[in-house]
Coordinates of C-alpha atoms in Angstrom, one line a residue:
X292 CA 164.4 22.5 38.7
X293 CA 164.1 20.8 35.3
X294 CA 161.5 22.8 32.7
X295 CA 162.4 21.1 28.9
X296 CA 159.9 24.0 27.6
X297 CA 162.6 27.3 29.0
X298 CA 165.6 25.0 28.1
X299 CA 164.5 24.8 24.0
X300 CA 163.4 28.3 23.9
X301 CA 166.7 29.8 25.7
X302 CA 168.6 27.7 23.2
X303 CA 166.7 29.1 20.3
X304 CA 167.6 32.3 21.1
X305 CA 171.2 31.4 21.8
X306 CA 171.5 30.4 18.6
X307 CA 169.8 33.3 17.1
X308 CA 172.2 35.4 18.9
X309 CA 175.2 33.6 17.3
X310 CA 174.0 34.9 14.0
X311 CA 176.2 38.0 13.7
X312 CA 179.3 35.9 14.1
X313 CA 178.2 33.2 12.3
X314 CA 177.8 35.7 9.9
X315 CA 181.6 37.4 9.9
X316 CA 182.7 33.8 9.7
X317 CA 180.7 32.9 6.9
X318 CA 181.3 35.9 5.0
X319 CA 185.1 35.7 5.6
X320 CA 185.0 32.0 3.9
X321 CA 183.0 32.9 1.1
X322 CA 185.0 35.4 0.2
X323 CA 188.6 33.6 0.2
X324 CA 191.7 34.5 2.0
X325 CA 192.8 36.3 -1.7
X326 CA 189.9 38.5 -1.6
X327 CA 189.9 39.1 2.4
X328 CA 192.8 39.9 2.6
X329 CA 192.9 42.8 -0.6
X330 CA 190.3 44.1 1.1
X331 CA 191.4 43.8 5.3
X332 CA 195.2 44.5 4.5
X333 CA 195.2 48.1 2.3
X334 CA 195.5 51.8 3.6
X335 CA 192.1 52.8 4.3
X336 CA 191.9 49.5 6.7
X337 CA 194.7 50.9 8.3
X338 CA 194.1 54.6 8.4
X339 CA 190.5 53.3 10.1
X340 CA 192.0 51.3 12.5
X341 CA 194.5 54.1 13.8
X342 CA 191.8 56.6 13.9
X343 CA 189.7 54.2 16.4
X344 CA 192.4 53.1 18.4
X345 CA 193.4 56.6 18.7
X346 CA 189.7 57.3 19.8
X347 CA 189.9 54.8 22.5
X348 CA 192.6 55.6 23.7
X349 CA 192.7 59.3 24.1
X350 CA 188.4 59.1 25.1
X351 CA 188.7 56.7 27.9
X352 CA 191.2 58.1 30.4
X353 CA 189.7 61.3 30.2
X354 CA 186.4 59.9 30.8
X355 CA 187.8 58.0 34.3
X356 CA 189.5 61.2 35.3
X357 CA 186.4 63.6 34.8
X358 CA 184.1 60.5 36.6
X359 CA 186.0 59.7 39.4
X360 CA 186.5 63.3 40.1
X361 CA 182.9 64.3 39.8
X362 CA 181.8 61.1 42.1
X363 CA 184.7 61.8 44.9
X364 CA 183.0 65.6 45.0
X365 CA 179.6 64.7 45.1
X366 CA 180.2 61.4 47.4
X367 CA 182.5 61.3 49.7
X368 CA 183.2 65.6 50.5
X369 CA 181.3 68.5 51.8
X370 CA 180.2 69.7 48.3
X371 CA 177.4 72.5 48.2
X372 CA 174.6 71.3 46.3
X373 CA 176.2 67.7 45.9
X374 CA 172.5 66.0 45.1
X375 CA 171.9 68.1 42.4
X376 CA 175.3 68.1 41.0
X377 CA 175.2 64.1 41.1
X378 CA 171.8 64.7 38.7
X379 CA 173.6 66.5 36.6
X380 CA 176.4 64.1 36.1
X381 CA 173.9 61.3 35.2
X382 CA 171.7 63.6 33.2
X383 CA 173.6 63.6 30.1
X384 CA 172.4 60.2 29.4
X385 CA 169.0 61.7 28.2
X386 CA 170.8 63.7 25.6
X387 CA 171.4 60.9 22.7
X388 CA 175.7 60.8 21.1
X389 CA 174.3 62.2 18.0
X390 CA 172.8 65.1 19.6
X391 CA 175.6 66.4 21.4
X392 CA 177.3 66.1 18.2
X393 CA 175.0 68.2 16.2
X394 CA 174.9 70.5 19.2
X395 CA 178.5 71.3 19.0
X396 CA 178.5 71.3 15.2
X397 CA 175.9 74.0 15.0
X398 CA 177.6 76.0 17.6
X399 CA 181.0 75.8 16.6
X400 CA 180.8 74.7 12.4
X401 CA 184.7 74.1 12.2
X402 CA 184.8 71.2 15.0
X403 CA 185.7 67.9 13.8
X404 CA 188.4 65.2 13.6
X405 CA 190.1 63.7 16.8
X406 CA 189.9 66.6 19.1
X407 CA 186.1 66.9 18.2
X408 CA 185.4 63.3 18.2
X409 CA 186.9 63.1 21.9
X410 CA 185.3 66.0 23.6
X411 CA 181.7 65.5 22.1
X412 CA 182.2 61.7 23.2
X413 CA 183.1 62.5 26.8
X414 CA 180.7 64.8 27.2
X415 CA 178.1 61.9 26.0
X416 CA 179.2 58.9 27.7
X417 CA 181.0 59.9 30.9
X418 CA 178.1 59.3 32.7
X419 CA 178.4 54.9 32.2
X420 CA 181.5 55.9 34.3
X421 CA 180.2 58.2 36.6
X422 CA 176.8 55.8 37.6
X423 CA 178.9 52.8 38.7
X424 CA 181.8 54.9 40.3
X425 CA 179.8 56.6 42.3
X426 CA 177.8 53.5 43.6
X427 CA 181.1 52.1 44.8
X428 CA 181.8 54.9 46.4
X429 CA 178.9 55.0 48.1
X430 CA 179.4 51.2 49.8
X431 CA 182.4 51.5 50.3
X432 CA 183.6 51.0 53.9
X433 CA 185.6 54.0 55.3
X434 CA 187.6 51.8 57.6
X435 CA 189.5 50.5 54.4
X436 CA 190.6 54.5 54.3
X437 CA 190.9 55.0 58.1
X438 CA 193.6 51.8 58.5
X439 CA 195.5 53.3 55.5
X440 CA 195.7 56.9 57.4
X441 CA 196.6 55.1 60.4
X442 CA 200.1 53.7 58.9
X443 CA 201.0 57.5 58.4
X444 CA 199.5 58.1 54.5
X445 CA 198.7 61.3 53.9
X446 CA 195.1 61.7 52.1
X447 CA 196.5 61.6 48.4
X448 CA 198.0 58.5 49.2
X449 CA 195.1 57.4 50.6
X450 CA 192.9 57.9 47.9
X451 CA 195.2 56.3 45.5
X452 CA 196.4 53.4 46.9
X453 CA 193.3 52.3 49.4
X454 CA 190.2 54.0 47.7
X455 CA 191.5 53.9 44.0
X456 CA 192.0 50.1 43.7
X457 CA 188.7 49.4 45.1
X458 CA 187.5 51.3 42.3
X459 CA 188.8 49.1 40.2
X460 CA 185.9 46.8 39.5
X461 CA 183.5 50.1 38.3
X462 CA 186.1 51.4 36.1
X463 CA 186.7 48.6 34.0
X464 CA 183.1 48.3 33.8
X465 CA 182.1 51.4 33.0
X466 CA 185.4 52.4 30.4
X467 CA 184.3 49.3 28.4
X468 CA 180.8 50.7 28.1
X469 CA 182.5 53.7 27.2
X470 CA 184.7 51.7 24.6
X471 CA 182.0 49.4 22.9
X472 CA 179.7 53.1 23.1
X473 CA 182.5 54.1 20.6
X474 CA 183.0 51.3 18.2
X475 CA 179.2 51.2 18.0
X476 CA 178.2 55.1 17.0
X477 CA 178.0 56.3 13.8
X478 CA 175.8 59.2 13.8
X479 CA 178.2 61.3 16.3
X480 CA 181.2 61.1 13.6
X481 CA 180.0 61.5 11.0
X482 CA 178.5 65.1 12.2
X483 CA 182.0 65.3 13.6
X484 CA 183.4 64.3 10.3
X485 CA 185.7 61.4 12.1
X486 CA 185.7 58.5 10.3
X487 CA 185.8 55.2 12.2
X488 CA 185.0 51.6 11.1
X489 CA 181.1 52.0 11.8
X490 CA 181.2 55.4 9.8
X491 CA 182.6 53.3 7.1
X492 CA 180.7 50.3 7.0
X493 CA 177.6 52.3 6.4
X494 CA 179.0 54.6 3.3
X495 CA 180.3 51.6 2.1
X496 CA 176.6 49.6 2.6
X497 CA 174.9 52.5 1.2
X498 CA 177.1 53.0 -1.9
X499 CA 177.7 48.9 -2.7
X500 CA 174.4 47.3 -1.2
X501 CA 175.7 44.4 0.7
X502 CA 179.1 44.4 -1.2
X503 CA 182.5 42.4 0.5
X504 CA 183.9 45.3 1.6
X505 CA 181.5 46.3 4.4
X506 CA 181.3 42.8 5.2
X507 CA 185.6 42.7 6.2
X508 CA 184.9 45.4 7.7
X509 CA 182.0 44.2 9.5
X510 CA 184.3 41.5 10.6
X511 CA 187.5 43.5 11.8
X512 CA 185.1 45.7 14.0
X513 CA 184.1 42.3 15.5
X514 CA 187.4 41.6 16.5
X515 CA 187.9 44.7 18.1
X516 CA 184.8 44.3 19.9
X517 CA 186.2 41.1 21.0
X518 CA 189.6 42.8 21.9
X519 CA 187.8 44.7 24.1
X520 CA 185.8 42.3 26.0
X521 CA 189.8 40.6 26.5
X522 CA 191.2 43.7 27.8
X523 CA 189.1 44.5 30.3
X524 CA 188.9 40.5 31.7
X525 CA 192.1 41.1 31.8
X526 CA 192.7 44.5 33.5
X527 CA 189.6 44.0 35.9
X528 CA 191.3 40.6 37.4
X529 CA 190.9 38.1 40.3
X530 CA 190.9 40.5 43.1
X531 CA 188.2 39.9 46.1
X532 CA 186.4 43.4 47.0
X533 CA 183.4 41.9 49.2
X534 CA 184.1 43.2 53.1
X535 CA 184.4 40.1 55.7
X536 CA 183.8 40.9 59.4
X537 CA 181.5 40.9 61.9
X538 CA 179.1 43.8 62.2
X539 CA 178.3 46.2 59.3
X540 CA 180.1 49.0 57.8
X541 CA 179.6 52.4 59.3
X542 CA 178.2 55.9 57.3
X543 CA 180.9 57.5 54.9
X544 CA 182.0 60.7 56.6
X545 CA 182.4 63.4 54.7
X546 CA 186.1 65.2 53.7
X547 CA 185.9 68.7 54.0
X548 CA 187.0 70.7 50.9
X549 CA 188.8 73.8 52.5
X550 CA 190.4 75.3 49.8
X551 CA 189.3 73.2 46.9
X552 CA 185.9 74.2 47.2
X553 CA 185.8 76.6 44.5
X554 CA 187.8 74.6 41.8
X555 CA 185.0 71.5 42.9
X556 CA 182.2 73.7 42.5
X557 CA 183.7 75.2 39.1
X558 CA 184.7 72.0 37.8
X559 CA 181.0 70.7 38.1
X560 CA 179.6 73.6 37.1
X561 CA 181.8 73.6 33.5
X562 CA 181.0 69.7 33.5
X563 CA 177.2 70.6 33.4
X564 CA 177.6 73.9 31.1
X565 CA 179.5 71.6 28.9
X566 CA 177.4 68.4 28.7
X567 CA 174.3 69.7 29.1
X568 CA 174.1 73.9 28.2
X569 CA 175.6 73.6 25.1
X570 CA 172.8 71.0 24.0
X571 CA 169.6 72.5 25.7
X572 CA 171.2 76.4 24.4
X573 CA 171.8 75.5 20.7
X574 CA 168.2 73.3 20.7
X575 CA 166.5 76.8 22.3
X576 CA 168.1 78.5 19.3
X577 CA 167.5 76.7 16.8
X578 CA 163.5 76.3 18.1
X579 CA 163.5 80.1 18.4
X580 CA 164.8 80.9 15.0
X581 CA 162.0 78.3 13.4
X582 CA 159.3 79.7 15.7
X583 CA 156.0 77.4 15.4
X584 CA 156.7 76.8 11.6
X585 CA 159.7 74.6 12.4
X586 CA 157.0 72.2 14.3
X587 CA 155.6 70.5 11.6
X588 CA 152.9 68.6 14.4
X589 CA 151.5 66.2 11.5
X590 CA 155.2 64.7 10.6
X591 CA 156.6 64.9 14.1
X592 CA 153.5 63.4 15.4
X593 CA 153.9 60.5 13.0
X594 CA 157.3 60.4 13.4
X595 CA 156.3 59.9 17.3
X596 CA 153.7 57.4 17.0
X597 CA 155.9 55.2 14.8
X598 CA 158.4 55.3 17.5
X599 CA 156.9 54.5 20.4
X600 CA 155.2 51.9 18.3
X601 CA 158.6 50.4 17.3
X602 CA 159.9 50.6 21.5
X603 CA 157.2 49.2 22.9
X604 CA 156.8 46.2 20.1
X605 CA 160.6 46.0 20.3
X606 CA 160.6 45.9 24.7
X607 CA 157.9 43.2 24.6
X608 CA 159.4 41.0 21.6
X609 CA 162.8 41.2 24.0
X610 CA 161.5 40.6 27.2
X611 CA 159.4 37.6 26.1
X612 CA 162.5 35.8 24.2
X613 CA 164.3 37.1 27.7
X614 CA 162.5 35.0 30.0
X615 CA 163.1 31.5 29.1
X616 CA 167.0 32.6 30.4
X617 CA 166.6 34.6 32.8
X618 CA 164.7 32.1 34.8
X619 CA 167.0 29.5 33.9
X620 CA 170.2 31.3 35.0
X621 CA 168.1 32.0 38.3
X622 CA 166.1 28.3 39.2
X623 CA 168.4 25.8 37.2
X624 CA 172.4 27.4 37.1
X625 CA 174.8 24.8 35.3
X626 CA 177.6 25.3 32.5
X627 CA 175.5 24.7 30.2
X628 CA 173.0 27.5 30.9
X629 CA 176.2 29.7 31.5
X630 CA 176.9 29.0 27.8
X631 CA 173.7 30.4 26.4
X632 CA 173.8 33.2 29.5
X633 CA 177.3 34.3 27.4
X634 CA 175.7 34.3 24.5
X635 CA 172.8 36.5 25.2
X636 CA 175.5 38.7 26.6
X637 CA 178.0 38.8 23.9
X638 CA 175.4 40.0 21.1
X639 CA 174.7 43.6 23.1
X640 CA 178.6 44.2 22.9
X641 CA 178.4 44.4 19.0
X642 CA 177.5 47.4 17.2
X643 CA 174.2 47.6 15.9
X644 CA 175.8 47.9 11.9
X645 CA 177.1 44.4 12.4
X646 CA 174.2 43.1 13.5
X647 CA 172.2 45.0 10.6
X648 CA 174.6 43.3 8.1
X649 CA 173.9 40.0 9.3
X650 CA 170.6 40.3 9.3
X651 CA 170.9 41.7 5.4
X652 CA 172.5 38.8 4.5
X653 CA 170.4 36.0 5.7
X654 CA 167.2 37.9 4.4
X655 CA 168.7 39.0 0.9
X656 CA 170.0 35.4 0.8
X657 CA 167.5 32.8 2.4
X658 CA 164.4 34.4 3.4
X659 CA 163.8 37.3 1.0
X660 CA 160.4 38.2 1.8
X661 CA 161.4 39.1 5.3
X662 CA 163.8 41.7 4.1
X663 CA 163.2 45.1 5.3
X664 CA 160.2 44.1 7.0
X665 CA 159.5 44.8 10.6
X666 CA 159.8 41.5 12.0
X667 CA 163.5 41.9 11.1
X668 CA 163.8 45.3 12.7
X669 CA 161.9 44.2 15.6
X670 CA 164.5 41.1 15.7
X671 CA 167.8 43.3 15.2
X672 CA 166.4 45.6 18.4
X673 CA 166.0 42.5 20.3
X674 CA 169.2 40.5 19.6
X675 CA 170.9 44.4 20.5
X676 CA 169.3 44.8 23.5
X677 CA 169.2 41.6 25.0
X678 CA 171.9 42.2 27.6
X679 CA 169.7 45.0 29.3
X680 CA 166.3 42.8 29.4
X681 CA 167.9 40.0 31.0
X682 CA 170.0 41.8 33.6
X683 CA 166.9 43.4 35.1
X684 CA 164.4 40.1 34.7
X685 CA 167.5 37.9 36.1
X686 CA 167.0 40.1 39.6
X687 CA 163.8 40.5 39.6
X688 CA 162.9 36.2 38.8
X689 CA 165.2 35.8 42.0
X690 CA 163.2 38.0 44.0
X691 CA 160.0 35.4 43.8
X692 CA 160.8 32.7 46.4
X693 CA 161.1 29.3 44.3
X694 CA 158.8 27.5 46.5
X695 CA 155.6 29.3 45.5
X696 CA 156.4 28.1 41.9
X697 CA 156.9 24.4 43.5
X698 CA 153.4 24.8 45.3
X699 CA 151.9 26.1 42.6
X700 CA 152.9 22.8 40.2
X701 CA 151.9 20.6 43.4
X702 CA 148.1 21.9 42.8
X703 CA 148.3 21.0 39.4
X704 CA 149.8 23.6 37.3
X705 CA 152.5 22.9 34.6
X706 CA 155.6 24.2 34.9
X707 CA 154.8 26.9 32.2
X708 CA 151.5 28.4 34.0
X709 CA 153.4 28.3 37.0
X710 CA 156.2 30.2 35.6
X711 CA 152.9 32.8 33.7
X712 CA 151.1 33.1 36.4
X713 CA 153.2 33.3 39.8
X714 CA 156.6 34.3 39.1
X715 CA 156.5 36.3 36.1
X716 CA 153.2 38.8 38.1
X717 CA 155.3 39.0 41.6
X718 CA 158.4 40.0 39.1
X719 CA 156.1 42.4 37.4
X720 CA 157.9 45.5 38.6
X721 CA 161.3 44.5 37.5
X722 CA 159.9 43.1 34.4
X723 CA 158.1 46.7 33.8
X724 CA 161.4 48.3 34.5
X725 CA 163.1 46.5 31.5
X726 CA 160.7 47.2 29.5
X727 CA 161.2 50.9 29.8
X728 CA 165.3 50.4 29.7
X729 CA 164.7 48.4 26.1
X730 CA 162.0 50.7 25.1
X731 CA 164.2 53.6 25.7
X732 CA 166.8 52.7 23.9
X733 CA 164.7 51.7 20.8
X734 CA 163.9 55.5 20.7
X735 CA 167.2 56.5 20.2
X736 CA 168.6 53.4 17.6
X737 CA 170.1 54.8 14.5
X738 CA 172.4 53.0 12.7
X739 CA 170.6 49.4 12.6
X740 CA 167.3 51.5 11.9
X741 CA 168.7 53.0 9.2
X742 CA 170.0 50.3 7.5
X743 CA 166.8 47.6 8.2
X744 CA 163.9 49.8 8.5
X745 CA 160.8 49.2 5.8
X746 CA 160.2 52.1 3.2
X747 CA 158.4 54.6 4.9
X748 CA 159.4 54.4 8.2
X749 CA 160.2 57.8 10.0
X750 CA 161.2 57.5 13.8
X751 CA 162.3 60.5 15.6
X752 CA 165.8 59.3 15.0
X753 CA 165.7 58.9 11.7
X754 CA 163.7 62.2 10.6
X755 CA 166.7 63.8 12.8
X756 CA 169.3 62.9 10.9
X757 CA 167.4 63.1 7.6
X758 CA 167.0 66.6 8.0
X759 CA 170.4 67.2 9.8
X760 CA 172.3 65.6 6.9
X761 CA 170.3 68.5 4.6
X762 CA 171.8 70.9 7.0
X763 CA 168.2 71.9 8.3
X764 CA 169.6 72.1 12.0
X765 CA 166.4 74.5 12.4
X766 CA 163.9 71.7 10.7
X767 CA 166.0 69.0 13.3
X768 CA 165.3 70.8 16.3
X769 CA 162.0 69.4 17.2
X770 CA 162.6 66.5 16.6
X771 CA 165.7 66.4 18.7
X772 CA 164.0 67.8 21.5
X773 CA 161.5 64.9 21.1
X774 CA 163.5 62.5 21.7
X775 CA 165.5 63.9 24.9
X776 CA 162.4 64.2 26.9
X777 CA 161.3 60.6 25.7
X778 CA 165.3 59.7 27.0
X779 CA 164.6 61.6 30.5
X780 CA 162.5 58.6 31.8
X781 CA 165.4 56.1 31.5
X782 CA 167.8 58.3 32.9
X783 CA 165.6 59.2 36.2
X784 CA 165.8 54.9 36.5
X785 CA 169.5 54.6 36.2
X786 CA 169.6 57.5 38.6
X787 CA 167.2 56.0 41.1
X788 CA 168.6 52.5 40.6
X789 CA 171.6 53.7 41.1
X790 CA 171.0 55.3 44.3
X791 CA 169.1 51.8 45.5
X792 CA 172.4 49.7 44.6
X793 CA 174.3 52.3 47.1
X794 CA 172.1 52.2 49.8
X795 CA 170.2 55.5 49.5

């Protein structure tokens, strides 16, 4: 189905969304390979580098032990409690990186470098592990386990060399959320006193405005966003997981845990004591030592309008610029719609300081006036948050039959008012729902808001980590506990769609 109209504006977009590269590529030529290379080939590069890989490294595996274990419990055995233990794994979500961090810092001062860095970060992101583990888990079809007990495994073997590879597909998704999670953050480290290249970028920004060396740094974090992305194409492979047969698979059966019960019950219960106790224990404190003077109402309540402000223009900004794609990739597939598809997708894999730099640049250097404005914050949270718009309009588009579009333009409606006024009302839900997921994660942007916000501007977030980085943990509280209960909403819908995509 051919609309010229949705192929422009998806192209436009795709082009806007090549800006952050365009941008590392342009800087790097500016500058000269003399220059680039002083600044990309010297010790600090290299201590940065180490530190991050080091991050990565060490964050990840733990991450896919402590998910997969906490999904096999609360899946596939006989677990006491197992609903509300599988809440409790996603519930973390709600609890934004930088406020575990100051969480942890506030209850144990001397915490930071690597060790720090690692257990605030697993207890933050596990979760983007545990959601699409324990979705697999839940379609899988036990006869793949019952014909590898057949040929005489016992059930260790089974687990790992019939269950464990069909796992495959959720781990490597999930571990590079975890990864691109950790090239992105900035506020957690630097609570944690880690530094990492996003750490660095900012101090250099905000002590050189602008100045070369954030920019090669900018550009080496790009690359090992892109290294990355290559790794896990690479480790997730060619493999076919889909079940062929006749008939459909039967209900999971639950392993009983004998022996192990107590270890499952205490691992989940230090899990949840871990992730989420130490926040909600050291918010209570700090609340209680304030009292009602710590809640200044007339600051955190403009701190809260100007947030949900900012989410809600920022979720309608990105779903409209969405569409066009969405309903491209869904009524008219072809290479070149995958193209632009890519590019919608590569631009939520970079961190939000590179994406903040880019946008610096082309204000500071061709449209001035636009510079710190909102339009460029609203554009920054839109080109960041791309990937989660279309991913929930791209289902919900294919939801509509196509043929009530068709017999809508056969009684004389263009193909634009038959997209307006058919498809995108039946995909209302699912357009609703990513509006909340983009909204959401608006609330609890830091790093690009910091940098591109106008003067004047106080979110949640950013009155947080003002008042955090004066060591008023007590002055920080409310404002932290603001913005988990705004982060609860989003993590109810992961947890409910998560339950849909298994069949429950």
């Amino acid at each position: 189905m051919s609309n010229p109209p949705m192929v422009l504006a998806a192209a436009v977009v795709s082009l806007v969304s090549l800006l952050p590269v365009g941008f590392v590529i342009w800087i790097g030529i500016q500058t000269g390979w003399e220059t680039a290379s002083a600044l990309i080939f010297r010790p600090r590069v290299g201590e940065l580098l180490i530190n991050t890989a080091l991050l990565v490294a060490v964050t990840i595996p733990i991450s896919i032990i402590l998910a997969v274990t906490l999904a096999w419990f609360t899946e596939r055995t006989d677990l006491r409690g197992a609903r509300i233990w599988s809440w409790l794994a996603v519930a973390p979500l709600a609890v934004p990186a930088f406020v575990q961090s100051y969480a942890w810092v506030s209850l144990i001062p001397g915490l930071h470098g690597l060790f720090g860095g690692v257990l605030v970060s697993v207890l933050a992101y596990f979760p983007f592990l545990y959601l699409p583990v324990s979705a697999q888990l839940r379609r899988l079809d036990p006869a793949i386990e019952d014909a590898a007990a057949s040929l005489g495994n016992g059930p260790w073997r089974v687990f790992f060399f019939a269950v464990l590879p069909q796992l495959r597909l959720a781990i490597c998704g999930g571990s590079l959320l975890i990864g691109l999670h950790l090239l992105a953050e900035y506020g957690l480290y630097v609570m944690i006193r880690f530094d990492t290249f996003t750490t660095a970028i900012v101090d250099q920004f905000q002590s050189a405005f602008n100045g070369p060396a954030a920019n090669m740094l900018g550009g080496v974090l790009v690359v090992c966003c892109f290294g990355l992305l290559g790794l896990e194409a690479l480790l997730r492979g060619n493999e076919r997981y889909a079940r062929v047969g006749s008939g459909a698979p039967r209900d999971t059966m639950k392993h009983r845990l004998g022996l192990l019960a107590v270890p499952a019950f205490l691992i989940c219960l230090i899990t949840a004591g871990l992730s989420l106790g130490v926040p909600f224990v050291t918010l209570a404190r700090w609340l209680s030592i304030g009292g009602m003077d710590s809640w200044r109402l007339d600051l955190i309540g403009m701190a809260l309008g100007q947030t949900i402000i900012f989410a809600v223009a920022g979720a309608l900004l990105t779903t409209i610029i969405t569409v066009p794609m969405a309903w491209l990739s869904v009524r008219a597939p072809g290479r070149f719609q995958r193209i632009m598809e890519a590019c919608h997708y590569y631009v939520g894999s970079l961190p939000g300081v590179v994406v903040a730099l880019a946008l610096v640049t082309v204000t500071v250097r061709v449209a001035l006036p636009l510079y710190q404005t909102v339009f460029t914050l609203l554009l920054a949270y839109a080109l960041l948050f791309l990937p989660r718009s279309l991913v929930g309009l791209r289902a919900s588009i294919a939801q509509v039959p196509v043929e009530l579009e068709q017999a809508a333009m056969a009684l004389g409606r263009s193909p634009a008012q038959a997209v307006r006024q058919i498809t995108m009302r039946l995909a209302a839900p699912g357009v609703a729902v990513s509006m909340a997921l983009v909204g959401l994660g608006i609330t609890n942007e830091l790093t690009a808001t910091l940098m591109l916000a106008p003067n004047g501007t106080r979110t949640l977030a950013m009155q947080f980590w003002s008042l955090t980085s004066e060591i008023d943990y007590v002055g920080a509280a409310p404002y932290a506990l603001m913005m988990v209960l705004l982060s609860l909403p989003m993590t109810l819908l992961l947890y409910a769609q998560s339950k849909r995509f298994g069949g429950r």
